[in-house]
Coordinates of C-alpha atoms (C1' of nucleotides) in Angstrom, one line a residue:
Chain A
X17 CA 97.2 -83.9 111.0
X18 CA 95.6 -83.9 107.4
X19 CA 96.7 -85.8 104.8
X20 CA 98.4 -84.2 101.9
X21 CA 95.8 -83.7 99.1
X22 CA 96.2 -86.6 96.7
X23 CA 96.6 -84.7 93.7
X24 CA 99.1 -81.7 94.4
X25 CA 101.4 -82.9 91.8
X26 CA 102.8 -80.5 89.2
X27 CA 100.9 -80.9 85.9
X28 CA 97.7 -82.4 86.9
X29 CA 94.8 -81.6 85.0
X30 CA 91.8 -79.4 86.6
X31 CA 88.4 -78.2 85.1
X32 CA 86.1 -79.3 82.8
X33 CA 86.7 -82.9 81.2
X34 CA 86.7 -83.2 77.3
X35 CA 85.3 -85.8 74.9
X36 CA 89.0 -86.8 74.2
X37 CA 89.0 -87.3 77.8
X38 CA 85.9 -89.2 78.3
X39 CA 86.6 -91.5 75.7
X40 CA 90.1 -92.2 76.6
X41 CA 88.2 -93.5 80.4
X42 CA 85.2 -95.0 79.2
X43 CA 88.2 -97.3 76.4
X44 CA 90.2 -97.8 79.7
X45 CA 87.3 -98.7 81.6
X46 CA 85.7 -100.8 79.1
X47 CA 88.5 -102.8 79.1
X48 CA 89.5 -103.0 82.7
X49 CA 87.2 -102.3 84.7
X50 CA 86.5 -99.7 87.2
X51 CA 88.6 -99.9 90.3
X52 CA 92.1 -99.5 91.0
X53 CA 91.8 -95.8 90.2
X54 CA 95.1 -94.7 91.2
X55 CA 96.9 -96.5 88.1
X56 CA 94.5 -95.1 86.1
X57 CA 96.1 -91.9 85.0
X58 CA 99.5 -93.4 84.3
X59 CA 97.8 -96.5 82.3
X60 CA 95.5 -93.7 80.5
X61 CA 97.9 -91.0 79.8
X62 CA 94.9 -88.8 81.7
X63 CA 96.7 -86.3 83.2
X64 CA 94.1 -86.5 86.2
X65 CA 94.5 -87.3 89.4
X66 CA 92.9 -90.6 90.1
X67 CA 90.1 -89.2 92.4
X68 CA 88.9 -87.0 89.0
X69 CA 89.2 -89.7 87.1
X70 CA 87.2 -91.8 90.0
X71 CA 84.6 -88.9 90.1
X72 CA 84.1 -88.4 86.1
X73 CA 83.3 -92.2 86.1
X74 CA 80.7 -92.2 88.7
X75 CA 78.8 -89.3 88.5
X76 CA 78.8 -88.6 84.7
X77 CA 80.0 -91.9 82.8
X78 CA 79.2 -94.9 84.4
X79 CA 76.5 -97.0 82.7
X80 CA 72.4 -96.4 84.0
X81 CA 73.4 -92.6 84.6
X82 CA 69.7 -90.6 84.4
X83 CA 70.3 -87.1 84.0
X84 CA 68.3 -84.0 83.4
X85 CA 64.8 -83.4 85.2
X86 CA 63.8 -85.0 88.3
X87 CA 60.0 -86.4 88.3
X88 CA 57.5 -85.7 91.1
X89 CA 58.5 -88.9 93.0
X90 CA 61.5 -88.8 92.8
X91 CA 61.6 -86.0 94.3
X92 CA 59.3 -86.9 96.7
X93 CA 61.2 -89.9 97.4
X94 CA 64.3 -87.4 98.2
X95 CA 62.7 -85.3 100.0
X96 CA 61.4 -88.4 102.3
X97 CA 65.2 -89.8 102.6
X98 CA 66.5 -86.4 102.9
X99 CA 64.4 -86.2 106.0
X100 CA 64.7 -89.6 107.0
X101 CA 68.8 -89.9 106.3
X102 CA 70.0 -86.5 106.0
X103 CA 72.5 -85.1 104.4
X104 CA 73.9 -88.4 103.4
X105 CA 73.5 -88.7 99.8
X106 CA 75.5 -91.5 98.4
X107 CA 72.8 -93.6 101.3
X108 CA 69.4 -91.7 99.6
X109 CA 70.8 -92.4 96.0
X110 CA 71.2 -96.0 96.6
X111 CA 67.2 -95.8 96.7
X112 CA 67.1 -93.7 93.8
X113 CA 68.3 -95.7 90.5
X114 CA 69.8 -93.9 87.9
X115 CA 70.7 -91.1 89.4
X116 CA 74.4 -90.2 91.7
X117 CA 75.1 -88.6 94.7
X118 CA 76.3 -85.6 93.0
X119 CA 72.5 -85.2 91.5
X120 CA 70.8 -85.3 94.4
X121 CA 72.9 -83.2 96.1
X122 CA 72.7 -80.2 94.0
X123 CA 68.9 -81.0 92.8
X124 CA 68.3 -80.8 96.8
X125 CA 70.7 -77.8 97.3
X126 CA 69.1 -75.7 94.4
X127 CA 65.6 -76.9 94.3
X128 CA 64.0 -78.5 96.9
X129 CA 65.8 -76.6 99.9
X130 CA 64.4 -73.5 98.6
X131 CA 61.1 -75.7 97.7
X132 CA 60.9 -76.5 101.2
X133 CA 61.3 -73.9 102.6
X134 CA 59.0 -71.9 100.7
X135 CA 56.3 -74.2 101.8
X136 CA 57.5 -73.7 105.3
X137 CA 57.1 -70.0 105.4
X138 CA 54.1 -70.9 103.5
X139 CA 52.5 -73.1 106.0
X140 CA 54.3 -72.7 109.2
X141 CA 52.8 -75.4 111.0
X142 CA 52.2 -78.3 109.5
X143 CA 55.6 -79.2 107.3
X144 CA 57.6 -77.1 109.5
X145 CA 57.1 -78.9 112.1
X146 CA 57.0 -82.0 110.2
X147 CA 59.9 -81.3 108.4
X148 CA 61.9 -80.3 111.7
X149 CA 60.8 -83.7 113.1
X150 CA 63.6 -85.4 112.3
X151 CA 66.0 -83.5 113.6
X152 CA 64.5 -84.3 117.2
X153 CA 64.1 -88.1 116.6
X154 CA 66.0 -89.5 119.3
X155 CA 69.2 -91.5 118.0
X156 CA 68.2 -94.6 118.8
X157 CA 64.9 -94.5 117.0
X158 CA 66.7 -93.2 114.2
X159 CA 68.9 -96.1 114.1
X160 CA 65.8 -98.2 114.6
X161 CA 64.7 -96.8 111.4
X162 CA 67.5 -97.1 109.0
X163 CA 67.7 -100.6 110.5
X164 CA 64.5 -101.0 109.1
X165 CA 64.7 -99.6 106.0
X166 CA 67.8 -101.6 105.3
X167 CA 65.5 -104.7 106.2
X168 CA 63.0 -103.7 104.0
X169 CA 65.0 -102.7 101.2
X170 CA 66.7 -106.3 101.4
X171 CA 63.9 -107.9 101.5
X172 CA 62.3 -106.4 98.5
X173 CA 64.9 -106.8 96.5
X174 CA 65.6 -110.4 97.1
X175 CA 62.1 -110.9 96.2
X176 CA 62.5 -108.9 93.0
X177 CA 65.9 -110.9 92.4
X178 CA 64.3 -114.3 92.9
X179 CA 63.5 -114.5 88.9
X180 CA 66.4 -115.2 86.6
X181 CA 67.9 -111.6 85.9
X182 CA 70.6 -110.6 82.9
X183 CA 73.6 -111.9 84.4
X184 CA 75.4 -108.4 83.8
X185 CA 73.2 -107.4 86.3
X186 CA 73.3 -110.3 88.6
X187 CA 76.5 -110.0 88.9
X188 CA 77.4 -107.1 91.4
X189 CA 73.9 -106.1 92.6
X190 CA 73.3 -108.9 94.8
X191 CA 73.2 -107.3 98.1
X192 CA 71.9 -103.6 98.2
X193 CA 73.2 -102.7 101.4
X194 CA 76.2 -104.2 100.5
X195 CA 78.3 -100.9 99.5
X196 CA 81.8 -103.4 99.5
X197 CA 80.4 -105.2 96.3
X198 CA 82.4 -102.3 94.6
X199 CA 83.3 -102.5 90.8
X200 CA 87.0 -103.5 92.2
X201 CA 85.9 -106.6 93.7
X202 CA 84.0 -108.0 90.8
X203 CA 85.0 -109.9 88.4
X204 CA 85.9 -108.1 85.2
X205 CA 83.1 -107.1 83.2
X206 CA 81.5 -108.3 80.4
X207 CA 81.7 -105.2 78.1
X208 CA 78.2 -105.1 76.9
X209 CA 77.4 -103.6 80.7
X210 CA 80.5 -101.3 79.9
X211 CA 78.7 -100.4 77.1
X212 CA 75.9 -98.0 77.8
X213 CA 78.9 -95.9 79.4
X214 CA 80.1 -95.9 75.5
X215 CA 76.3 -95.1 74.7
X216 CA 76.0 -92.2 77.8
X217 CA 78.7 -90.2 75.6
X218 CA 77.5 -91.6 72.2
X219 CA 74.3 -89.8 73.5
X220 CA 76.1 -86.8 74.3
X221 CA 78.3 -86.6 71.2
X222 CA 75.3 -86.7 69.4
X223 CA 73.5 -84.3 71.1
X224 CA 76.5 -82.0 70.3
X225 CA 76.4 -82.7 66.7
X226 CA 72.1 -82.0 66.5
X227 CA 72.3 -79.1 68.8
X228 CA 74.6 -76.3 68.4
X229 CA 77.3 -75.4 70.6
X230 CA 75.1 -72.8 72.1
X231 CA 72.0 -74.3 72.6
X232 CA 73.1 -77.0 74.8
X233 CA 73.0 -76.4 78.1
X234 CA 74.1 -79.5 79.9
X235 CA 77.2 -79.4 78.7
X236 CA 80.3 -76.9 79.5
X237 CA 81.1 -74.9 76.7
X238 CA 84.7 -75.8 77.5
X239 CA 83.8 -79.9 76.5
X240 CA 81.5 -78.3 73.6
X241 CA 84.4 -76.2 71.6
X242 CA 86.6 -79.0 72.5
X243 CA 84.1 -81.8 70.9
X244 CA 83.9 -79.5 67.7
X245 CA 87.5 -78.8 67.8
X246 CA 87.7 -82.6 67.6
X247 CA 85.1 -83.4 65.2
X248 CA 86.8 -80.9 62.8
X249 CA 89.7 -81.9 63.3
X250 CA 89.2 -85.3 63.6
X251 CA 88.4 -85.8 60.0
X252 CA 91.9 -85.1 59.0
X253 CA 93.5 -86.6 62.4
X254 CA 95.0 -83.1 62.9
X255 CA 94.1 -83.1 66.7
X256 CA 98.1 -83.9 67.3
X257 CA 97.9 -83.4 70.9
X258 CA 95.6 -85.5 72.4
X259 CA 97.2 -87.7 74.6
X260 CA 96.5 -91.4 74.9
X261 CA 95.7 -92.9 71.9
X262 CA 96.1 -91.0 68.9
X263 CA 93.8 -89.2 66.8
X264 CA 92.7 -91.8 64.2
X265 CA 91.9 -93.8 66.9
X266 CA 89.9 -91.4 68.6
X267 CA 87.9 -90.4 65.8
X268 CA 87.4 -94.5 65.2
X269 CA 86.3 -94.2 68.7
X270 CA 84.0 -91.6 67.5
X271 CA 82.5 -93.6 65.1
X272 CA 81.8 -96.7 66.7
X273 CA 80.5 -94.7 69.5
X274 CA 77.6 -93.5 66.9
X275 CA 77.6 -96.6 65.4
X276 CA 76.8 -98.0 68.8
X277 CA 74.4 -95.8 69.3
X278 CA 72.3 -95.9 66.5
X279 CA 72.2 -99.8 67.0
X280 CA 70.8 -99.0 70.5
X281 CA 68.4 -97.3 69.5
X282 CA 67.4 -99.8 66.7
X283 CA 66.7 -102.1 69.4
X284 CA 64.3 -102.4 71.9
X285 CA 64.4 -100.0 74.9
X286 CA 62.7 -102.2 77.2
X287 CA 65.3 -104.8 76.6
X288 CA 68.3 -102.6 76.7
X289 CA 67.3 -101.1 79.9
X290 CA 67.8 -105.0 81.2
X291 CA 70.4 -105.8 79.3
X292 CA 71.8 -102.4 80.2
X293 CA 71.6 -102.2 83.9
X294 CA 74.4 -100.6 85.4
X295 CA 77.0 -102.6 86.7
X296 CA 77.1 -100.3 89.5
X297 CA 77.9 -101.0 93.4
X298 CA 74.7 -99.0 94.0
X299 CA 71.7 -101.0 94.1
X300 CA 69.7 -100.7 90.8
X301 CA 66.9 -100.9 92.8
X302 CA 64.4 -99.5 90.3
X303 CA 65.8 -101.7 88.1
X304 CA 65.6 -104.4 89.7
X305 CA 62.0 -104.1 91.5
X306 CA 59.3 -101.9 89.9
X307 CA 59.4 -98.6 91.1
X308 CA 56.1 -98.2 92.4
X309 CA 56.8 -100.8 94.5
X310 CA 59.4 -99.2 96.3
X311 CA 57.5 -95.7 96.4
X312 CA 54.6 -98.0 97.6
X313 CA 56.9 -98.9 100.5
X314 CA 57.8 -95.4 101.2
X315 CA 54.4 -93.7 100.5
X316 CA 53.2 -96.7 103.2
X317 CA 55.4 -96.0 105.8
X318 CA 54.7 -92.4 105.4
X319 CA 51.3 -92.7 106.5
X320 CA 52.1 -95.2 108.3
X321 CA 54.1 -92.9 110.8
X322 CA 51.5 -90.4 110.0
X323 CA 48.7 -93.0 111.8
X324 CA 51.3 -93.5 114.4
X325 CA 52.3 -89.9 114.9
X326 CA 55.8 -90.4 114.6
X327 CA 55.2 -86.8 112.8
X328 CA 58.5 -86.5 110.5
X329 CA 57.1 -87.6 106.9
X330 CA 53.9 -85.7 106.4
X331 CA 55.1 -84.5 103.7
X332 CA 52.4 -86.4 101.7
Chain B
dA74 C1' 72.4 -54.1 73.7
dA75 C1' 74.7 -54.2 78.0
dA76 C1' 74.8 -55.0 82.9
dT77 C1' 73.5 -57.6 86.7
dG78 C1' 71.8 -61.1 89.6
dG79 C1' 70.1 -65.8 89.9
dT80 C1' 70.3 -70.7 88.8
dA81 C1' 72.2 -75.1 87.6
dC82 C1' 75.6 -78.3 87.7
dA83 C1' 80.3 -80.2 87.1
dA84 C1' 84.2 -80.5 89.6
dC85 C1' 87.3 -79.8 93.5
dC86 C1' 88.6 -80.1 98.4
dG87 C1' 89.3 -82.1 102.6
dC88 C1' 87.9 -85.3 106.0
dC89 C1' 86.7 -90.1 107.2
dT90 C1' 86.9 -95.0 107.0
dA91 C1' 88.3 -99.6 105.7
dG92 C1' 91.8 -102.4 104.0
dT93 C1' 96.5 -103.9 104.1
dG94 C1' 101.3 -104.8 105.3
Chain C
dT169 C1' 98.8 -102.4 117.1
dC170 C1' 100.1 -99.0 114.2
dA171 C1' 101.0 -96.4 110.0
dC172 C1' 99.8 -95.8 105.5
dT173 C1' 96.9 -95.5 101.5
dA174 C1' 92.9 -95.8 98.3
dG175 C1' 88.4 -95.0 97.9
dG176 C1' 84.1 -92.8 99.5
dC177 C1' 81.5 -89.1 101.0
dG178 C1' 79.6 -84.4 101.9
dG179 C1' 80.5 -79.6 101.6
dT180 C1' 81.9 -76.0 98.7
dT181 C1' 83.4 -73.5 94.7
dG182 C1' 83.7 -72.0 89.8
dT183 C1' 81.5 -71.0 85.8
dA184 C1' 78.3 -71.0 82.0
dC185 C1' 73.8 -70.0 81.0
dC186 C1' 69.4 -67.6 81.6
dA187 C1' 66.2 -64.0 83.0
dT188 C1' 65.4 -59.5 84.3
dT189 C1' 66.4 -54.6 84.5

DNA sequence: AAATGGTACAACCGCCTAGTG
DNA sequence: TCACTAGGCGGTTGTACCATT
């Protein structure tokens, strides 16, 4: 027997997210936390159902989000897991920093499926095969595998850990393979790892405000009319009904949200993306451990399995 | 210029699992 | 042990934008 959907309540907010709505999370967030998701609409005014509001956090607000085109290794590096893990994203985005579940998903689903399979029909024999391979990896070697990586992926990043970190950072990220160590079970926060939420939609706002509505294509034109509804209205706090906190409010959010900004981007970016790291329950890894090192580890095993014959990453 | 098809991506849906009483 | 629930996950859908005809 299923269970009844979680949100089938009467009055419960669908489609595209606004600024108003954003900001009205990221406040709530930045002052509580992430976790405890269900009292979040109530406490917020959102009308959402929790799971949106869970969602909207994680794949589009929540601090360290990368968005927009996917280099050559990282897709690489997805297209490695992907083969390796599966379908099962949330476990190949743990290895990619910066970027969600969500991402990868539709990046695979629209880009490299079709990439793939190009290359397939391209060259019949050696990546389709190859790329099949994993499919016929017996379960216990598979298991054997993941074991591994897990292993490896520990190791590396106690090693990478070992020197004193930001303590925003340290906080949460101590175990990679540790999904539990959830935002919920942390201590709250310090803010400034809240922050670069604040400065993923400062970055956004602004984007809005240099690019017309109709040039920017990341953004729904739903959210867009709403921003410039809002930024014309929020002059004169005329936006009456925005729920939550009022419209003064949200247009001081506004502003301190640029002002924010632009003091990020006075400062040094090597040093924000420490001080910045995600306080995230996925491992920062790339963060945390220079990249290379952990395309080193993957590129390796690759030929590694490639010497052996193991024959499912020749991807390379 | 309009119509059409393809692409990209945000968001939703429903199932699964772990935690809790 | 069982029932219930929140949160997590993967699959799917909806829709805006873009390119082509």
């Amino acid at each position: 027997m299923g269970r009844p959907p979680c949100c089938d309540k009467e009055g419960v907010k669908k489609g595209p997210w606004t600024p108003e709505e954003d900001i009205i999370l990221v406040s709530y967030i930045q002052e509580h936390g992430p976790g405890n998701w269900r009292t979040v609409p109530t406490k917020t005014g959102l009308s959402r159902c929790s799971k949106s509001c869970r969602l909207r956090w994680t794949n589009y607000l929540r601090p360290g989000i990368k968005r927009g085109n996917f280099t050559e290794q990282e897709e690489k590096m997805i297209i490695h897991l992907q083969d390796l893990l599966g379908n099962r994203w949330a476990a190949i985005a743990s290895y990619l920093p910066q970027r969600t579940d969500n991402d990868i998903k539709n990046y695979w689903n629209t880009h490299l499926r079709k990439k793939l399979k190009k290359l397939q029909t391209g060259s019949e024999g050696s990546l389709g095969d190859s790329f099949s391979g994993s499919r016929q990896i017996p379960r216990g070697q598979w298991e054997r595998r993941l074991q591994t990586d897990i292993q490896m992926a520990k190791r590396a990043l106690s090693e990478a850990l070992s020197p004193e970190k930001p303590s925003c950072l340290s906080g949460s990220n101590s175990n990679p393979s540790d999904s539990s160590s959830s935002f919920s079970s942390t201590k709250p926060p310090q803010s400034l790892c809240y922050a670069s939420s604040a400065e993923n939609i400062a970055r956004m706002l602004k984007g809005w405000m240099k690019n017309p509505p109709k040039s920017s294509r990341t953004n729904s034109s739903v959210t867009q009319n709403s921003f410039n509804n809002l930024v014309a209205a929020g002059a004169d706090t005329a936006s009456s009904d925005a729920k939550g906190p009022n419209s003064v409010e949200l247009s001081e959010s506004f502003e301190s949200l640029f002002e924010f900004h632009q003091s990020l981007e006075s400062s040094n970016s090597d040093e924000l993306s420490q001080s910045f790291s995600p306080e995230e329950n996925k491992p920062d890894i790339g963060e945390i451990m220079p990249f290379s090192l952990l395309e080193k580890w993957l590129l390796d095993e690759a030929a590694c399995q490639e010497k052996v014959g193991c024959g499912d990453a020749k991807f390379f």
